[in-house]
C-alpha cells in the first residue's frame, strides 16, 4: 500500500482531535507518529544516506519508506515535463532493479555462456574482424539456438499474464487505500456527531425529540464534557493506531506502538490494549464504552455506533488482503513462465544479432529485456 501508515494514523488522530474541549480541538501530534518531511516532494524511496543499512535501501526492508501521500505540490511535480528525464536519471539507483539483480544476472550469464559456447564451436572473430576456426571441433560440439518465432508465438500469453498481475496488484492496493479512507471519513463523522449531540435533547430547530416519559438531561458540566469527548477522540485514535500495528510487521512497529499508547492513554487503558489478544477489537470495545457514557438520546448513540460497524468492516477487509494473496498457483505459474521465457530468450536472440561482434550485442539486449520484465 502506498499510503504511509504513520501519515494515515496521524491524519486520523488529527481528525479525531486528541483531546480537548471537543472532538475537534487542535493539539500537537506526538513526534513518534509524525512522519519527517522529505527533502523532495516526490521522494518516495528509501533513505539515500550512506550510513543507512543496506537492507533498508532496497527490497523488503525499503517497503516501509514507499508509502507516500500526495498533496498539491506533489501533483504539480508529478505532472512536470521533467519527470521523464528524472525517472531515467534515477534508473541506476532504483530499488526495484536492485532487488531483481540476481534474476537479471542469471539471465545475462546464460546469454554470455551462449555467446562463448557458440564462439568455441562455431568460430569467432578477433578484434580486427578476422574469423578464426572453432576451437572445439568434436561431433558433439554443436551451436545452440532457437528460432525467434517460438518466443513470438507465446509472447501474447505472457503479456496477458503480466497484465492480469499488474491489474490485480493495483486493485488490491486501491481497495486497501479505500479502507483507510473510510477510517478517516468515519472517524471524522463519529467525532462530529459526538460533539454536536453531546447533552443536546433538541433538534437544531429547538424541537424537543425526547418523549414526555423520558428523563430530561441535566445541565452540561464543561469539565465532564471535555473528559468524555476526549475519551471518544482518544479511543478513535487507539483503534486506528492498533489497526496499523495489527497490519504491520512486529519489528517495524511494535516498539513505537507501545511507546505511543503509553504516552497517550492512562496506564490501565494502555495495559489493557497492549496485552489484548486482538488489539483493534479491544480498542473498538473501549470506543463503544466511551460512546455509551455520552449524555444523549439512545437513537443518536446508535447513529454514532454505526461508524464502529464500518470500522469492523475495514478491519476485516484489511485482514483479508493481508492474509489472502493472489492464488499461489497463478503467481508461481507466472514466475515460472517469465523465468523460463527469459532464460531461453538468448537462444532466440543469437541469430538476429549476427551482425554484431561475435553476436555480443545480444548480451545487453537480454539484460535490457530482463530488467523491465522482471521489474513487473
Coordinates of C-alpha atoms in Angstrom, one line a residue:
X1 CA 0.0 0.0 0.0
X2 CA 1.3 3.4 -1.0
X3 CA -0.3 5.2 1.8
X4 CA 2.2 5.7 4.6
X5 CA 0.9 4.1 7.8
X6 CA 2.3 6.8 10.0
X7 CA 0.8 9.5 8.0
X8 CA -2.6 7.8 7.9
X9 CA -2.6 7.3 11.7
X10 CA -1.6 10.9 12.2
X11 CA -4.3 12.2 9.9
X12 CA -7.0 10.2 11.7
X13 CA -5.7 11.3 15.0
X14 CA -6.0 14.9 13.8
X15 CA -9.5 14.2 12.6
X16 CA -10.3 12.8 16.0
X17 CA -8.9 15.9 17.7
X18 CA -7.0 14.4 20.5
X19 CA -8.0 15.5 23.2
X20 CA -9.6 18.9 24.2
X21 CA -12.8 20.7 24.9
X22 CA -14.4 19.0 22.0
X23 CA -13.5 16.3 19.5
X24 CA -12.2 19.0 17.0
X25 CA -9.7 20.7 19.3
X26 CA -6.3 21.1 17.7
X27 CA -3.5 19.6 19.6
X28 CA 0.2 18.8 18.9
X29 CA 0.9 15.4 17.5
X30 CA 3.5 13.2 19.2
X31 CA 6.8 13.1 17.4
X32 CA 6.5 9.4 17.4
X33 CA 3.7 9.4 14.9
X34 CA 4.7 12.4 12.8
X35 CA 6.4 11.5 9.5
X36 CA 9.5 13.5 8.7
X37 CA 9.1 15.6 5.6
X38 CA 11.2 14.5 2.6
X39 CA 13.7 16.8 1.0
X40 CA 12.0 16.4 -2.3
X41 CA 8.2 16.5 -2.8
X42 CA 8.4 13.4 -4.9
X43 CA 10.9 11.5 -2.7
X44 CA 9.1 8.2 -2.0
X45 CA 12.0 5.8 -1.8
X46 CA 14.3 4.5 0.9
X47 CA 16.9 6.6 2.7
X48 CA 19.8 7.7 0.5
X49 CA 22.2 8.4 3.3
X50 CA 25.2 6.2 3.0
X51 CA 25.0 5.3 6.7
X52 CA 21.6 3.7 6.2
X53 CA 21.6 -0.1 6.5
X54 CA 21.9 -1.8 3.1
X55 CA 18.8 -3.9 3.9
X56 CA 16.7 -0.8 4.1
X57 CA 17.9 0.7 0.8
X58 CA 16.0 -1.8 -1.4
X59 CA 14.0 -4.9 -1.2
X60 CA 11.7 -5.9 1.7
X61 CA 13.3 -3.5 4.2
X62 CA 12.5 -0.5 2.0
X63 CA 8.8 -1.1 1.8
X64 CA 8.0 1.0 4.8
X65 CA 9.5 4.0 3.0
X66 CA 7.4 3.6 -0.1
X67 CA 4.0 4.6 1.4
X68 CA 3.6 8.2 0.3
X69 CA 0.7 10.7 0.4
X70 CA 0.4 13.3 -2.3
X71 CA -0.7 16.9 -1.8
X72 CA -1.0 19.8 -4.4
X73 CA 2.8 20.4 -4.6
X74 CA 3.5 16.7 -5.3
X75 CA 0.9 16.6 -8.1
X76 CA 2.5 19.6 -9.7
X77 CA 5.9 17.9 -9.7
X78 CA 4.3 14.6 -10.8
X79 CA 2.9 16.3 -13.9
X80 CA 6.1 18.2 -14.7
X81 CA 7.6 17.7 -18.2
X82 CA 10.9 16.9 -16.5
X83 CA 9.5 13.7 -14.9
X84 CA 10.7 11.5 -17.9
X85 CA 14.3 12.7 -17.5
X86 CA 14.2 12.4 -13.7
X87 CA 12.8 8.8 -14.0
X88 CA 15.6 7.9 -16.4
X89 CA 18.2 9.6 -14.3
X90 CA 17.3 7.7 -11.2
X91 CA 17.2 4.3 -13.0
X92 CA 20.6 3.1 -11.7
X93 CA 19.6 3.8 -8.1
X94 CA 16.1 2.3 -8.4
X95 CA 15.4 -0.2 -5.6
X96 CA 13.2 -2.2 -8.0
X97 CA 16.1 -3.0 -10.2
X98 CA 18.5 -3.6 -7.4
X99 CA 16.0 -6.1 -5.9
X100 CA 15.9 -8.2 -9.1
X101 CA 19.7 -8.2 -9.6
X102 CA 20.0 -12.0 -9.1
X103 CA 17.4 -12.8 -11.7
X104 CA 18.9 -10.4 -14.2
X105 CA 22.4 -11.7 -13.5
X106 CA 21.3 -15.3 -14.1
X107 CA 19.7 -14.3 -17.5
X108 CA 22.8 -12.3 -18.6
X109 CA 25.0 -15.3 -17.5
X110 CA 23.0 -17.6 -19.8
X111 CA 23.4 -15.1 -22.7
X112 CA 27.1 -14.8 -22.1
X113 CA 27.6 -18.5 -21.9
X114 CA 25.7 -19.0 -25.2
X115 CA 28.0 -16.4 -26.9
X116 CA 31.1 -18.0 -25.6
X117 CA 30.0 -21.6 -26.4
X118 CA 28.9 -20.8 -29.9
X119 CA 32.2 -18.9 -30.5
X120 CA 34.1 -22.0 -29.3
X121 CA 32.2 -24.5 -31.5
X122 CA 31.3 -22.3 -34.5
X123 CA 34.3 -20.0 -34.8
X124 CA 34.9 -16.4 -33.7
X125 CA 36.2 -13.1 -34.9
X126 CA 39.1 -11.3 -33.2
X127 CA 39.2 -7.6 -32.6
X128 CA 40.4 -7.0 -36.1
X129 CA 37.4 -8.7 -37.5
X130 CA 39.3 -11.7 -38.8
X131 CA 37.4 -15.0 -38.5
X132 CA 39.0 -18.0 -36.8
X133 CA 38.1 -21.7 -36.9
X134 CA 36.3 -23.3 -34.0
X135 CA 38.4 -24.3 -31.0
X136 CA 36.1 -27.3 -30.3
X137 CA 35.6 -29.4 -33.4
X138 CA 34.1 -32.6 -31.9
X139 CA 31.0 -34.1 -33.4
X140 CA 29.0 -33.4 -30.2
X141 CA 30.1 -29.7 -30.1
X142 CA 27.1 -28.0 -31.7
X143 CA 26.0 -24.4 -31.7
X144 CA 22.9 -23.7 -29.6
X145 CA 20.0 -21.5 -30.7
X146 CA 16.2 -21.4 -31.2
X147 CA 14.0 -19.7 -33.8
X148 CA 12.7 -16.4 -32.6
X149 CA 9.2 -17.4 -33.8
X150 CA 8.9 -19.7 -30.7
X151 CA 9.2 -16.7 -28.4
X152 CA 6.9 -14.5 -30.6
X153 CA 4.2 -17.2 -30.5
X154 CA 3.9 -17.3 -26.7
X155 CA 4.6 -13.6 -26.1
X156 CA 0.9 -12.6 -26.1
X157 CA 0.2 -15.2 -23.4
X158 CA 3.0 -13.8 -21.3
X159 CA 1.7 -10.3 -21.8
X160 CA -1.8 -11.3 -20.6
X161 CA -0.4 -12.9 -17.5
X162 CA 1.7 -9.8 -16.7
X163 CA -1.3 -7.5 -17.4
X164 CA -3.5 -9.5 -15.1
X165 CA -0.9 -9.5 -12.4
X166 CA -0.5 -5.7 -12.7
X167 CA -4.3 -5.1 -12.6
X168 CA -4.7 -7.3 -9.6
X169 CA -1.9 -5.6 -7.7
X170 CA -3.4 -2.2 -8.4
X171 CA -6.9 -3.5 -7.4
X172 CA -5.6 -4.7 -4.1
X173 CA -3.7 -1.5 -3.4
X174 CA -6.7 0.6 -4.3
X175 CA -9.0 -1.5 -2.0
X176 CA -6.6 -1.1 0.9
X177 CA -6.4 2.6 0.3
X178 CA -10.2 2.9 0.3
X179 CA -10.4 1.0 3.6
X180 CA -8.1 3.6 5.2
X181 CA -10.0 6.4 3.6
X182 CA -13.2 5.0 5.2
X183 CA -11.4 5.0 8.6
X184 CA -10.5 8.7 8.2
X185 CA -14.0 9.7 7.0
X186 CA -15.9 7.9 9.7
X187 CA -13.6 8.9 12.4
X188 CA -14.4 12.5 11.5
X189 CA -18.1 11.6 11.3
X190 CA -18.1 9.9 14.7
X191 CA -16.4 12.8 16.5
X192 CA -18.6 15.4 14.7
X193 CA -21.8 13.7 15.9
X194 CA -20.5 13.2 19.4
X195 CA -19.5 16.8 19.7
X196 CA -22.7 18.2 18.2
X197 CA -25.1 16.0 20.0
X198 CA -23.4 16.0 23.4
X199 CA -26.1 16.8 26.1
X200 CA -28.4 18.1 23.4
X201 CA -32.1 17.0 23.7
X202 CA -33.4 19.2 21.0
X203 CA -33.2 19.2 17.2
X204 CA -31.4 22.2 15.7
X205 CA -34.8 23.9 15.2
X206 CA -35.3 23.7 19.0
X207 CA -37.9 21.0 18.7
X208 CA -37.6 18.5 21.6
X209 CA -37.5 14.9 20.4
X210 CA -37.5 13.4 23.9
X211 CA -40.7 11.7 24.8
X212 CA -42.5 13.1 27.9
X213 CA -41.8 9.8 29.8
X214 CA -38.0 10.2 29.1
X215 CA -36.0 11.9 31.8
X216 CA -34.6 15.2 30.6
X217 CA -30.8 15.7 30.5
X218 CA -29.2 17.8 33.2
X219 CA -27.1 20.9 32.6
X220 CA -23.8 20.3 30.8
X221 CA -20.8 20.1 33.0
X222 CA -18.0 21.6 30.9
X223 CA -15.2 19.6 32.7
X224 CA -17.1 16.4 32.3
X225 CA -17.9 17.2 28.6
X226 CA -14.2 17.7 27.9
X227 CA -13.3 14.4 29.6
X228 CA -16.0 12.3 27.9
X229 CA -15.4 13.7 24.4
X230 CA -11.7 13.5 24.9
X231 CA -12.2 9.7 25.6
X232 CA -14.1 9.3 22.4
X233 CA -11.4 11.1 20.5
X234 CA -8.7 9.1 22.2
X235 CA -10.3 5.7 21.6
X236 CA -10.8 6.7 18.0
X237 CA -7.1 7.2 17.7
X238 CA -6.4 4.0 19.7
X239 CA -8.4 2.0 17.1
X240 CA -6.7 3.2 14.0
X241 CA -3.3 3.0 15.7
X242 CA -4.0 -0.5 16.8
X243 CA -5.1 -1.4 13.3
X244 CA -1.9 0.0 11.9
X245 CA 0.1 -2.1 14.3
X246 CA -2.1 -5.2 13.7
X247 CA -1.3 -5.0 9.9
X248 CA 2.4 -4.2 10.2
X249 CA 5.4 -6.4 10.9
X250 CA 6.3 -6.7 14.6
X251 CA 9.9 -5.5 14.0
X252 CA 8.6 -2.4 12.1
X253 CA 6.0 -1.0 14.6
X254 CA 5.7 -2.8 17.9
X255 CA 8.2 -0.6 19.8
X256 CA 6.6 2.6 18.5
X257 CA 3.1 1.3 19.2
X258 CA 3.8 0.5 22.8
X259 CA 5.5 3.9 23.4
X260 CA 2.7 5.9 21.8
X261 CA -0.1 4.0 23.6
X262 CA 1.6 4.5 26.9
X263 CA 2.2 8.2 26.2
X264 CA -1.5 8.9 25.3
X265 CA -3.7 6.5 27.3
X266 CA -4.0 6.0 31.0
X267 CA -1.9 3.2 32.5
X268 CA -4.9 1.0 32.9
X269 CA -6.1 1.6 29.3
X270 CA -2.7 1.2 27.8
X271 CA -2.0 -2.1 29.6
X272 CA -5.4 -3.5 28.6
X273 CA -4.8 -2.5 25.0
X274 CA -1.2 -3.8 24.7
X275 CA -2.0 -7.1 26.4
X276 CA -5.1 -7.8 24.3
X277 CA -5.2 -10.8 22.0
X278 CA -6.8 -8.7 19.3
X279 CA -5.8 -5.1 19.8
X280 CA -8.2 -3.4 17.3
X281 CA -11.2 -5.2 18.7
X282 CA -10.2 -4.2 22.2
X283 CA -9.9 -0.6 21.0
X284 CA -13.3 -0.8 19.4
X285 CA -14.7 -2.1 22.7
X286 CA -13.2 0.8 24.6
X287 CA -14.6 3.2 22.0
X288 CA -18.1 1.7 22.4
X289 CA -17.8 2.2 26.2
X290 CA -16.8 5.8 25.7
X291 CA -19.8 6.5 23.4
X292 CA -22.2 4.8 25.8
X293 CA -21.1 7.3 28.5
X294 CA -22.1 10.3 26.4
X295 CA -25.3 12.0 27.7
X296 CA -27.6 11.9 24.6
X297 CA -30.6 10.1 23.3
X298 CA -30.1 6.4 22.5
X299 CA -31.1 6.9 18.9
X300 CA -28.2 9.3 18.4
X301 CA -25.9 6.9 20.2
X302 CA -27.0 4.2 17.7
X303 CA -26.2 6.6 14.8
X304 CA -22.7 7.1 16.2
X305 CA -22.2 3.4 16.7
X306 CA -22.9 2.7 13.1
X307 CA -19.4 4.0 12.4
X308 CA -18.0 1.3 14.6
X309 CA -19.6 -1.3 12.3
X310 CA -17.8 0.3 9.4
X311 CA -14.6 0.2 11.3
X312 CA -15.1 -3.6 11.8
X313 CA -15.6 -3.9 8.0
X314 CA -12.5 -2.0 7.1
X315 CA -10.5 -4.0 9.7
X316 CA -11.8 -7.3 8.3
X317 CA -11.2 -6.3 4.7
X318 CA -7.6 -5.3 5.5
X319 CA -7.0 -8.6 7.3
X320 CA -8.4 -10.4 4.2
X321 CA -6.0 -8.5 1.9
X322 CA -3.0 -9.3 4.2
X323 CA -3.8 -13.0 4.7
X324 CA -5.1 -13.8 1.2
X325 CA -2.6 -13.2 -1.6
X326 CA -3.3 -13.8 -5.3
X327 CA -3.7 -17.6 -5.7
X328 CA -0.3 -19.1 -5.3
X329 CA -0.6 -21.4 -8.3
X330 CA -1.2 -18.4 -10.5
X331 CA 1.7 -16.4 -9.1
X332 CA 4.1 -19.4 -9.3
X333 CA 3.0 -20.2 -12.9
X334 CA 3.6 -16.6 -13.9
X335 CA 7.1 -16.6 -12.2
X336 CA 8.0 -19.9 -13.9
X337 CA 6.7 -18.7 -17.3
X338 CA 8.6 -15.4 -17.3
X339 CA 11.8 -17.0 -15.9
X340 CA 11.8 -19.8 -18.4
X341 CA 11.0 -17.4 -21.3
X342 CA 13.8 -15.1 -20.3
X343 CA 16.4 -17.8 -19.7
X344 CA 15.8 -19.3 -23.1
X345 CA 15.5 -15.9 -24.8
X346 CA 19.3 -15.6 -25.6
X347 CA 19.0 -18.6 -27.8
X348 CA 16.4 -16.8 -29.9
X349 CA 18.4 -13.6 -29.9
X350 CA 21.6 -15.2 -31.1
X351 CA 20.8 -15.2 -34.8
X352 CA 19.2 -11.7 -35.0
X353 CA 22.4 -10.2 -33.6
X354 CA 24.7 -11.9 -36.2
X355 CA 25.9 -8.5 -37.4
X356 CA 27.4 -7.6 -34.1
X357 CA 30.9 -8.7 -33.0
X358 CA 30.5 -12.4 -32.1
X359 CA 26.8 -11.8 -31.5
X360 CA 27.9 -10.0 -28.3
X361 CA 25.2 -7.2 -28.5
X362 CA 22.6 -9.8 -27.6
X363 CA 24.0 -9.7 -24.0
X364 CA 23.0 -6.1 -23.2
X365 CA 19.8 -6.6 -25.2
X366 CA 18.9 -9.6 -23.0
X367 CA 19.8 -7.6 -19.9
X368 CA 17.5 -4.8 -21.0
X369 CA 14.5 -7.1 -21.6
X370 CA 15.1 -9.0 -18.3
X371 CA 15.3 -5.8 -16.2
X372 CA 11.9 -4.5 -17.4
X373 CA 10.1 -7.8 -17.5
X374 CA 11.3 -9.0 -14.1
X375 CA 10.5 -5.5 -12.8
X376 CA 6.8 -6.1 -13.4

